[in-house]
Coordinates of N, CA and C in Angstrom, one line a residue:
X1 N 56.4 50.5 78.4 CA 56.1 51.7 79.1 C 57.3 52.5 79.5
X2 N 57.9 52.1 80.2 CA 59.7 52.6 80.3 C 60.4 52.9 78.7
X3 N 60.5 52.7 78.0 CA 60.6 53.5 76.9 C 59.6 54.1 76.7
X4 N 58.6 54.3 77.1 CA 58.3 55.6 76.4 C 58.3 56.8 77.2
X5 N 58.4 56.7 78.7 CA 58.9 57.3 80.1 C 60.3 58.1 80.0
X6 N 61.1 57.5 79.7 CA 62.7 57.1 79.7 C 63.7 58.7 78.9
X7 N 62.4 58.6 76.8 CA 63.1 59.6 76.5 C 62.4 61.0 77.0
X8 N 61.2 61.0 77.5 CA 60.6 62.2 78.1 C 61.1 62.9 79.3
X9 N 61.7 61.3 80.5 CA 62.6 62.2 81.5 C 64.1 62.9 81.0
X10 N 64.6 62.5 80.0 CA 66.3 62.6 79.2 C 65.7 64.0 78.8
X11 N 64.6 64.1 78.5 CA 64.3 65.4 77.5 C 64.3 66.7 78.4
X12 N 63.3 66.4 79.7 CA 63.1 67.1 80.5 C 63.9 67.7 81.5
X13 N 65.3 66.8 81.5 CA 66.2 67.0 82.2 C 67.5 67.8 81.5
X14 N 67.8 68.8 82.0 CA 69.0 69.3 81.2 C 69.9 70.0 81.9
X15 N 71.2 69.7 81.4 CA 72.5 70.5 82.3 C 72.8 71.6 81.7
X16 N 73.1 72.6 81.9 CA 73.7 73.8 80.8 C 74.5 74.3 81.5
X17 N 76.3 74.3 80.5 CA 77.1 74.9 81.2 C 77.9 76.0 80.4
X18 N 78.1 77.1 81.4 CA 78.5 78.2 80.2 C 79.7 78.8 81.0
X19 N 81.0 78.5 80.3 CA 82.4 78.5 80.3 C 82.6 79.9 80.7
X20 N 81.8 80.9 80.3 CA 82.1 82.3 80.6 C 81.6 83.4 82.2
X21 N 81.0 82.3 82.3 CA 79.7 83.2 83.8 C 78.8 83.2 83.6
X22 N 78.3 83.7 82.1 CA 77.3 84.6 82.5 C 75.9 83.9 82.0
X23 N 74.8 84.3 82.9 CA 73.8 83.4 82.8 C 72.7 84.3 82.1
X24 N 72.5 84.4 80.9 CA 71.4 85.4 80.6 C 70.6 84.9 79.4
X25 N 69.6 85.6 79.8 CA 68.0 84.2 78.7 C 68.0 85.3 77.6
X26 N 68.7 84.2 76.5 CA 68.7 85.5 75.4 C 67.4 85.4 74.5
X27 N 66.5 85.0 74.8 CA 65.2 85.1 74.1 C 65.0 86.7 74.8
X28 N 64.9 86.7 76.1 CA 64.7 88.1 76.4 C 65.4 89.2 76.8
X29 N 67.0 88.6 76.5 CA 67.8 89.8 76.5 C 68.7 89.6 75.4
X30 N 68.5 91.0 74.4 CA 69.5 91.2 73.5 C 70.6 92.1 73.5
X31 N 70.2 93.0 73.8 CA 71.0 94.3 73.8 C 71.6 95.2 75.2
X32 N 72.2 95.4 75.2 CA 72.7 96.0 76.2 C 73.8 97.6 76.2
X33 N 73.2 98.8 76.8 CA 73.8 100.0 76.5 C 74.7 100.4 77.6
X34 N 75.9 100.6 77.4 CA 76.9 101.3 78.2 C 77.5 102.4 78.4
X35 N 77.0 103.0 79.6 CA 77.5 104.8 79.1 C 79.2 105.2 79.4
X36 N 79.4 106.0 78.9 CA 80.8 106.2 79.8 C 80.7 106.7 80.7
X37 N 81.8 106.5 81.6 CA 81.7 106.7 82.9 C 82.8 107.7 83.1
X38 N 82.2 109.0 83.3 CA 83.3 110.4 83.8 C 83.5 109.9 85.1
X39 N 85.0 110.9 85.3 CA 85.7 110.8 86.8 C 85.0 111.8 87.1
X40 N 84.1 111.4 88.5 CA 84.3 112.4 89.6 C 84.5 112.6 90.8
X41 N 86.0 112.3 90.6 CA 86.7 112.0 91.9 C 87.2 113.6 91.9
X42 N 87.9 113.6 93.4 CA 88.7 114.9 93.0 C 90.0 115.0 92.2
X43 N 90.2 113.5 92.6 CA 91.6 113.7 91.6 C 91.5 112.7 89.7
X44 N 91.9 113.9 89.1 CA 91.3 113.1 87.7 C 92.6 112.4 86.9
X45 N 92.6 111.2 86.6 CA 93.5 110.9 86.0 C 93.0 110.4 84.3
X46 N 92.6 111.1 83.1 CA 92.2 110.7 82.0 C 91.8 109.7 81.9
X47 N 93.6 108.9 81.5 CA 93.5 107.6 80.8 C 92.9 106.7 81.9
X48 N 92.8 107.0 82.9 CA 92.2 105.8 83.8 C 90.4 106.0 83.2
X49 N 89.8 106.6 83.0 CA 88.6 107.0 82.2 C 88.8 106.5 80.8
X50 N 89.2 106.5 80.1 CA 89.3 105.9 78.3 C 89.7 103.9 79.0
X51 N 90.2 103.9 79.5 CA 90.8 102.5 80.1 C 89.8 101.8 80.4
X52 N 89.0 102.4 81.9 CA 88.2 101.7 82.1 C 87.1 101.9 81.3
X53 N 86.6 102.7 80.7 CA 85.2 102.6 79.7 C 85.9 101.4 78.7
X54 N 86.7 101.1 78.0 CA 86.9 100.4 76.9 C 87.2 98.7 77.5
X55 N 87.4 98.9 78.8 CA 87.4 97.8 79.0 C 86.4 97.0 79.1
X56 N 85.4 98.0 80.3 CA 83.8 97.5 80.4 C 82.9 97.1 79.2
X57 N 83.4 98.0 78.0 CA 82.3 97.2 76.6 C 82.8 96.3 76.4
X58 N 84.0 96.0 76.3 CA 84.8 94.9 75.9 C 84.3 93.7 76.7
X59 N 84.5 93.7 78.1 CA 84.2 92.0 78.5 C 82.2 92.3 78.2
X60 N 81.7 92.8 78.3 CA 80.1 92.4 77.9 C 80.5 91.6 76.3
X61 N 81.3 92.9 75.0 CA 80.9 92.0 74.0 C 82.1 90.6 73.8
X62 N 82.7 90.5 74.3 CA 83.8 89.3 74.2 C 82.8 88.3 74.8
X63 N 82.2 88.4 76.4 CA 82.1 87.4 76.7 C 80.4 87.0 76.8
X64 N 79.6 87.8 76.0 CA 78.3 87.6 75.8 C 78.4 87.4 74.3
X65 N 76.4 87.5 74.2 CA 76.4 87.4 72.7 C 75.0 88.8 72.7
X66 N 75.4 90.0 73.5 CA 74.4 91.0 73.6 C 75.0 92.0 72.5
X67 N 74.1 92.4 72.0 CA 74.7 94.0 71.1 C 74.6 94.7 71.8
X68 N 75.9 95.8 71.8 CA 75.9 97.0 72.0 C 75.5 98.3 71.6
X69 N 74.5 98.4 72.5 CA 73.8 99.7 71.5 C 73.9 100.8 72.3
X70 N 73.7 102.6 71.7 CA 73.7 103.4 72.3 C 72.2 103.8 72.6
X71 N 71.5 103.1 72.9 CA 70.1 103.6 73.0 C 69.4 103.8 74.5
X72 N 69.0 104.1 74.7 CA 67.8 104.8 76.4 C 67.0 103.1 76.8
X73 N 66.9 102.6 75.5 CA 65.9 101.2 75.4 C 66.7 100.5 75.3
X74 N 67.7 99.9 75.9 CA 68.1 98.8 75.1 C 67.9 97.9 76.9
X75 N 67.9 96.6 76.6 CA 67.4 95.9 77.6 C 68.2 95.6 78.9
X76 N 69.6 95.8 78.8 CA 70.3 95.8 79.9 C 71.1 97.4 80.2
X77 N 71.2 98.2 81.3 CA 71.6 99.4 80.9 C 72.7 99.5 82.0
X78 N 74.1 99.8 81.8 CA 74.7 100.2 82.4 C 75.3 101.8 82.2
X79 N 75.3 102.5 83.6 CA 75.9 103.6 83.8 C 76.4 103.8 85.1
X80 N 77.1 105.1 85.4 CA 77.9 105.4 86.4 C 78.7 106.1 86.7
X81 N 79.9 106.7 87.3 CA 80.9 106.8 87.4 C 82.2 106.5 87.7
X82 N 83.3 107.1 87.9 CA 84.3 106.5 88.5 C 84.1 107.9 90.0
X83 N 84.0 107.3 91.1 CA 83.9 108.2 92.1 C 85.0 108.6 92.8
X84 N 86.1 107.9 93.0 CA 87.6 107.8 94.0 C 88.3 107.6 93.3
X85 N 89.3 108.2 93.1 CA 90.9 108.0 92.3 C 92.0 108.3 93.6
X86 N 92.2 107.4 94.3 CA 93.2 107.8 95.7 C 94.5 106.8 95.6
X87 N 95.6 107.9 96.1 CA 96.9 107.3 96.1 C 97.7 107.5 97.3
X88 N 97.8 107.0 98.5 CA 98.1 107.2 99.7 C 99.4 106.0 99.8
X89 N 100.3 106.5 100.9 CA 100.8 105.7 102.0 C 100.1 104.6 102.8
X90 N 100.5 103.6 102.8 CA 100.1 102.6 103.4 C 100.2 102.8 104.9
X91 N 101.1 103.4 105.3 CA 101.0 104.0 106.9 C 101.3 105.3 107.2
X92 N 101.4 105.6 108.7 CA 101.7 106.8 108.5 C 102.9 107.3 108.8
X93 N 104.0 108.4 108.4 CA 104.8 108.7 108.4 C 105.5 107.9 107.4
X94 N 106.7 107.8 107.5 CA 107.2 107.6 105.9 C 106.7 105.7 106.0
X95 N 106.9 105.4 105.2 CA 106.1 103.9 104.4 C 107.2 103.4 103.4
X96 N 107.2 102.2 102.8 CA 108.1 101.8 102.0 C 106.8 101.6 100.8
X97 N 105.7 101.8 101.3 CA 104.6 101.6 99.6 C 103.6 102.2 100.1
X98 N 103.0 102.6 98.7 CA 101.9 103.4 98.8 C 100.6 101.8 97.6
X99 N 99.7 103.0 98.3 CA 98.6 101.9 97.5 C 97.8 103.2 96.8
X100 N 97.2 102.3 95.8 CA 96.1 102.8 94.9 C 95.0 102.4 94.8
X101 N 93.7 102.8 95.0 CA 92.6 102.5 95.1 C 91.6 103.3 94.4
X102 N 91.0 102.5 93.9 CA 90.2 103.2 92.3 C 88.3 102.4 92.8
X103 N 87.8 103.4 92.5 CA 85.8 103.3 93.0 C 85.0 103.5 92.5
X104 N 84.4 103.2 92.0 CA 83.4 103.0 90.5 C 81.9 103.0 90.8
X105 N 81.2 103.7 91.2 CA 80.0 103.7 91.4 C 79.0 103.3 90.0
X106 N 78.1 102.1 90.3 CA 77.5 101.6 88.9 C 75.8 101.8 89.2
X107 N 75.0 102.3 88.3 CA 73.5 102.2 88.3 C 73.2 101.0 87.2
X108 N 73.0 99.9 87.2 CA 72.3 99.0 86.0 C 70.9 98.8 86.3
X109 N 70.1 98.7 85.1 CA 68.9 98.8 85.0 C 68.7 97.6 84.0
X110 N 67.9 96.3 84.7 CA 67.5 95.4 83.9 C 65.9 96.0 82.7
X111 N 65.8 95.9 82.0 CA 64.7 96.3 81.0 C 63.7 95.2 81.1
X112 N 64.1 94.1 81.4 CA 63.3 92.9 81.2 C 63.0 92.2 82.6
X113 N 63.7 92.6 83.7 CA 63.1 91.9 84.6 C 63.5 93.1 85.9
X114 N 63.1 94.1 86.4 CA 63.3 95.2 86.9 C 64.0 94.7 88.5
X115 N 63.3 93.8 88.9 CA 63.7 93.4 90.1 C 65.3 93.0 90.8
X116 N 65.8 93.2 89.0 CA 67.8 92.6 88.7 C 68.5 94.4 89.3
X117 N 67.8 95.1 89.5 CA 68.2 96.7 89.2 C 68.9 97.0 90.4
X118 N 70.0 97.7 90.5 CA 71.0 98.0 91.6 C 71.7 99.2 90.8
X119 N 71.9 99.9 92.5 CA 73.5 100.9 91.8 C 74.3 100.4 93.2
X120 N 75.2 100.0 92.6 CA 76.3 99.5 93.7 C 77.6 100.5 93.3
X121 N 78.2 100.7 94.6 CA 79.9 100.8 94.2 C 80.8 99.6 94.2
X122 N 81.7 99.5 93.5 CA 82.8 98.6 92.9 C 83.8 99.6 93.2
X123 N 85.0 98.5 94.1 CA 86.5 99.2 94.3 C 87.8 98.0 94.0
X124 N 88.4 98.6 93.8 CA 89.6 97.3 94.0 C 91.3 98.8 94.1
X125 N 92.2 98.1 94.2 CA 93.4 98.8 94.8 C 94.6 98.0 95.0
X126 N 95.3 98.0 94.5 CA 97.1 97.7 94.0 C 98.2 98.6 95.2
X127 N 98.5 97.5 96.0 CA 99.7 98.2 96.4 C 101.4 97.8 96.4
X128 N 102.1 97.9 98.0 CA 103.4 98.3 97.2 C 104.0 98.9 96.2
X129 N 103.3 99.7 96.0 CA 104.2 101.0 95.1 C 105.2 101.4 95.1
X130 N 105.8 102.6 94.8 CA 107.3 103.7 95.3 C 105.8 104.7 95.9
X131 N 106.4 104.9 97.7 CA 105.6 105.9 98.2 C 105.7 107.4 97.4
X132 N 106.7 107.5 96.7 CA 106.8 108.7 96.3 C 106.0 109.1 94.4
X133 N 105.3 108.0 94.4 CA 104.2 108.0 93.2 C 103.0 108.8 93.2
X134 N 102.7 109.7 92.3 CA 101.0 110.4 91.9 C 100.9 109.4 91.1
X135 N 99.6 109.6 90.6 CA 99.0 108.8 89.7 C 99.3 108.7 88.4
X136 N 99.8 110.1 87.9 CA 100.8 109.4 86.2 C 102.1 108.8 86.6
X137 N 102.4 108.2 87.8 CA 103.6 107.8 87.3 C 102.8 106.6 88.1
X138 N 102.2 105.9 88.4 CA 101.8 105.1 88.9 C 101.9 103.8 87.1
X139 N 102.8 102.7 86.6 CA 102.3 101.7 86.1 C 101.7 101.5 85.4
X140 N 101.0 101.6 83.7 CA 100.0 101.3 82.8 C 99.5 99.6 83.4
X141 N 100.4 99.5 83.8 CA 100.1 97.7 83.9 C 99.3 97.7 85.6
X142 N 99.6 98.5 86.1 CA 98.6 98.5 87.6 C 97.1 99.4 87.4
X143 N 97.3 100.0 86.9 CA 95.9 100.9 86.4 C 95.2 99.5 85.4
X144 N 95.6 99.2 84.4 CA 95.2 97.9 83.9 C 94.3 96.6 84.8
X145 N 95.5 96.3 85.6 CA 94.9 95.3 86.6 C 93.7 95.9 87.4
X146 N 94.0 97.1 88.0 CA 92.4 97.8 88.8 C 91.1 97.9 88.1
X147 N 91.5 98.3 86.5 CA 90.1 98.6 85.8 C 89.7 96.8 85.6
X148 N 91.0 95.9 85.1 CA 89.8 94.6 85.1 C 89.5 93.9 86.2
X149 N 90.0 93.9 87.4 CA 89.6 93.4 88.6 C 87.8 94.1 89.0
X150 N 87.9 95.4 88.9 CA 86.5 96.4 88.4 C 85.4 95.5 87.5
X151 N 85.7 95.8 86.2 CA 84.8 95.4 85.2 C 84.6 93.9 85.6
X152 N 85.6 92.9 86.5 CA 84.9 91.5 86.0 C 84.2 91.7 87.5
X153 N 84.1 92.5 88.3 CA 83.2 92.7 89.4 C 81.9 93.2 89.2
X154 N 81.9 94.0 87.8 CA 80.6 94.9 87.1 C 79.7 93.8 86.6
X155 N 80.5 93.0 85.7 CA 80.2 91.6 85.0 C 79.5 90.7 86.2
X156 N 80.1 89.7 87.1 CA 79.6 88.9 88.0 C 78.5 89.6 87.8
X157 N 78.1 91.1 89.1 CA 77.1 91.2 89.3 C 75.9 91.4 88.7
X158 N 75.9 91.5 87.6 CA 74.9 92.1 86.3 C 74.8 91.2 85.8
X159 N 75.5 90.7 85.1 CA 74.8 89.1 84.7 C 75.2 87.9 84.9
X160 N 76.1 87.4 85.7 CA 76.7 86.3 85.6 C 75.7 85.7 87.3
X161 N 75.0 86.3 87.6 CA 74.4 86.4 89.3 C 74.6 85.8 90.2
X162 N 76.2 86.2 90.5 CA 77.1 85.1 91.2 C 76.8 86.0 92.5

């Protein structure tokens, strides 16, 4: 009787671990659409726009196995914008660094299970700067670090359901 008990509880029982985050039942989710996300901050800085859009497709397709599609249907939907592009002094009157802080307003829309559906804002911000920085002279490598600190924030909350 215990063998025949034995391989039915081994069967029933299962660990699944997935190295990347993200937790998603791919019988019912394939596809997923990403819009770009225009600045509408007051202050526009381009490439922080081409940066962060290319990064956000990027960790969905690196670290899933969803296609990227441009469609209205496709089962996971992300859109949004970038809302805040601000570069201030860290105190007031003169400061030895200024900070950067970048805000990303997201709408995602689950297709398959609606109750996953949120528009959150996402921020993150780099400081110690030279106080005497705007935003083009601000660092490729600090605009870098903000947009992925962003996207793996976009990620967690969409599908990894940390």
């Amino acid at each position: 009787m215990l063998l025949l008990v034995l391989p039915a509880i081994l069967l029933a029982c299962s660990v699944s671990y997935k190295f990347n985050g993200a937790s998603i039942n791919y019988d019912k989710v394939k596809t997923i659409s990403i819009a770009d996300f225009p600045i509408k901050s007051t202050y526009v800085y381009q490439p922080l726009a081409n940066k962060f859009n290319d990064d956000l497709k990027d960790i969905f397709t690196r670290q899933t196995r969803l296609q990227l599609v441009r469609s209205a249907n496709a089962d996971l939907q992300i859109e949004g914008e970038i809302t805040g592009v601000n570069v201030y002094n860290e105190a007031v009157g003169y400061s030895s660094k200024a900070k950067v802080t970048i805000t990303v307003n997201v709408r995602y829309v689950n297709n398959t299970n609606h109750q996953e559906d949120f528009e959150q804002q996402f921020s993150a911000f780099r400081s110690d700067l030279d106080p005497n920085s705007l935003l083009p002279n601000i660092p490729d490598a600090t605009i870098a670090e903000i947009t992925k600190e962003i996207t793996d924030q976009i990620f967690n909350a969409t599908v990894a359901n940390w």
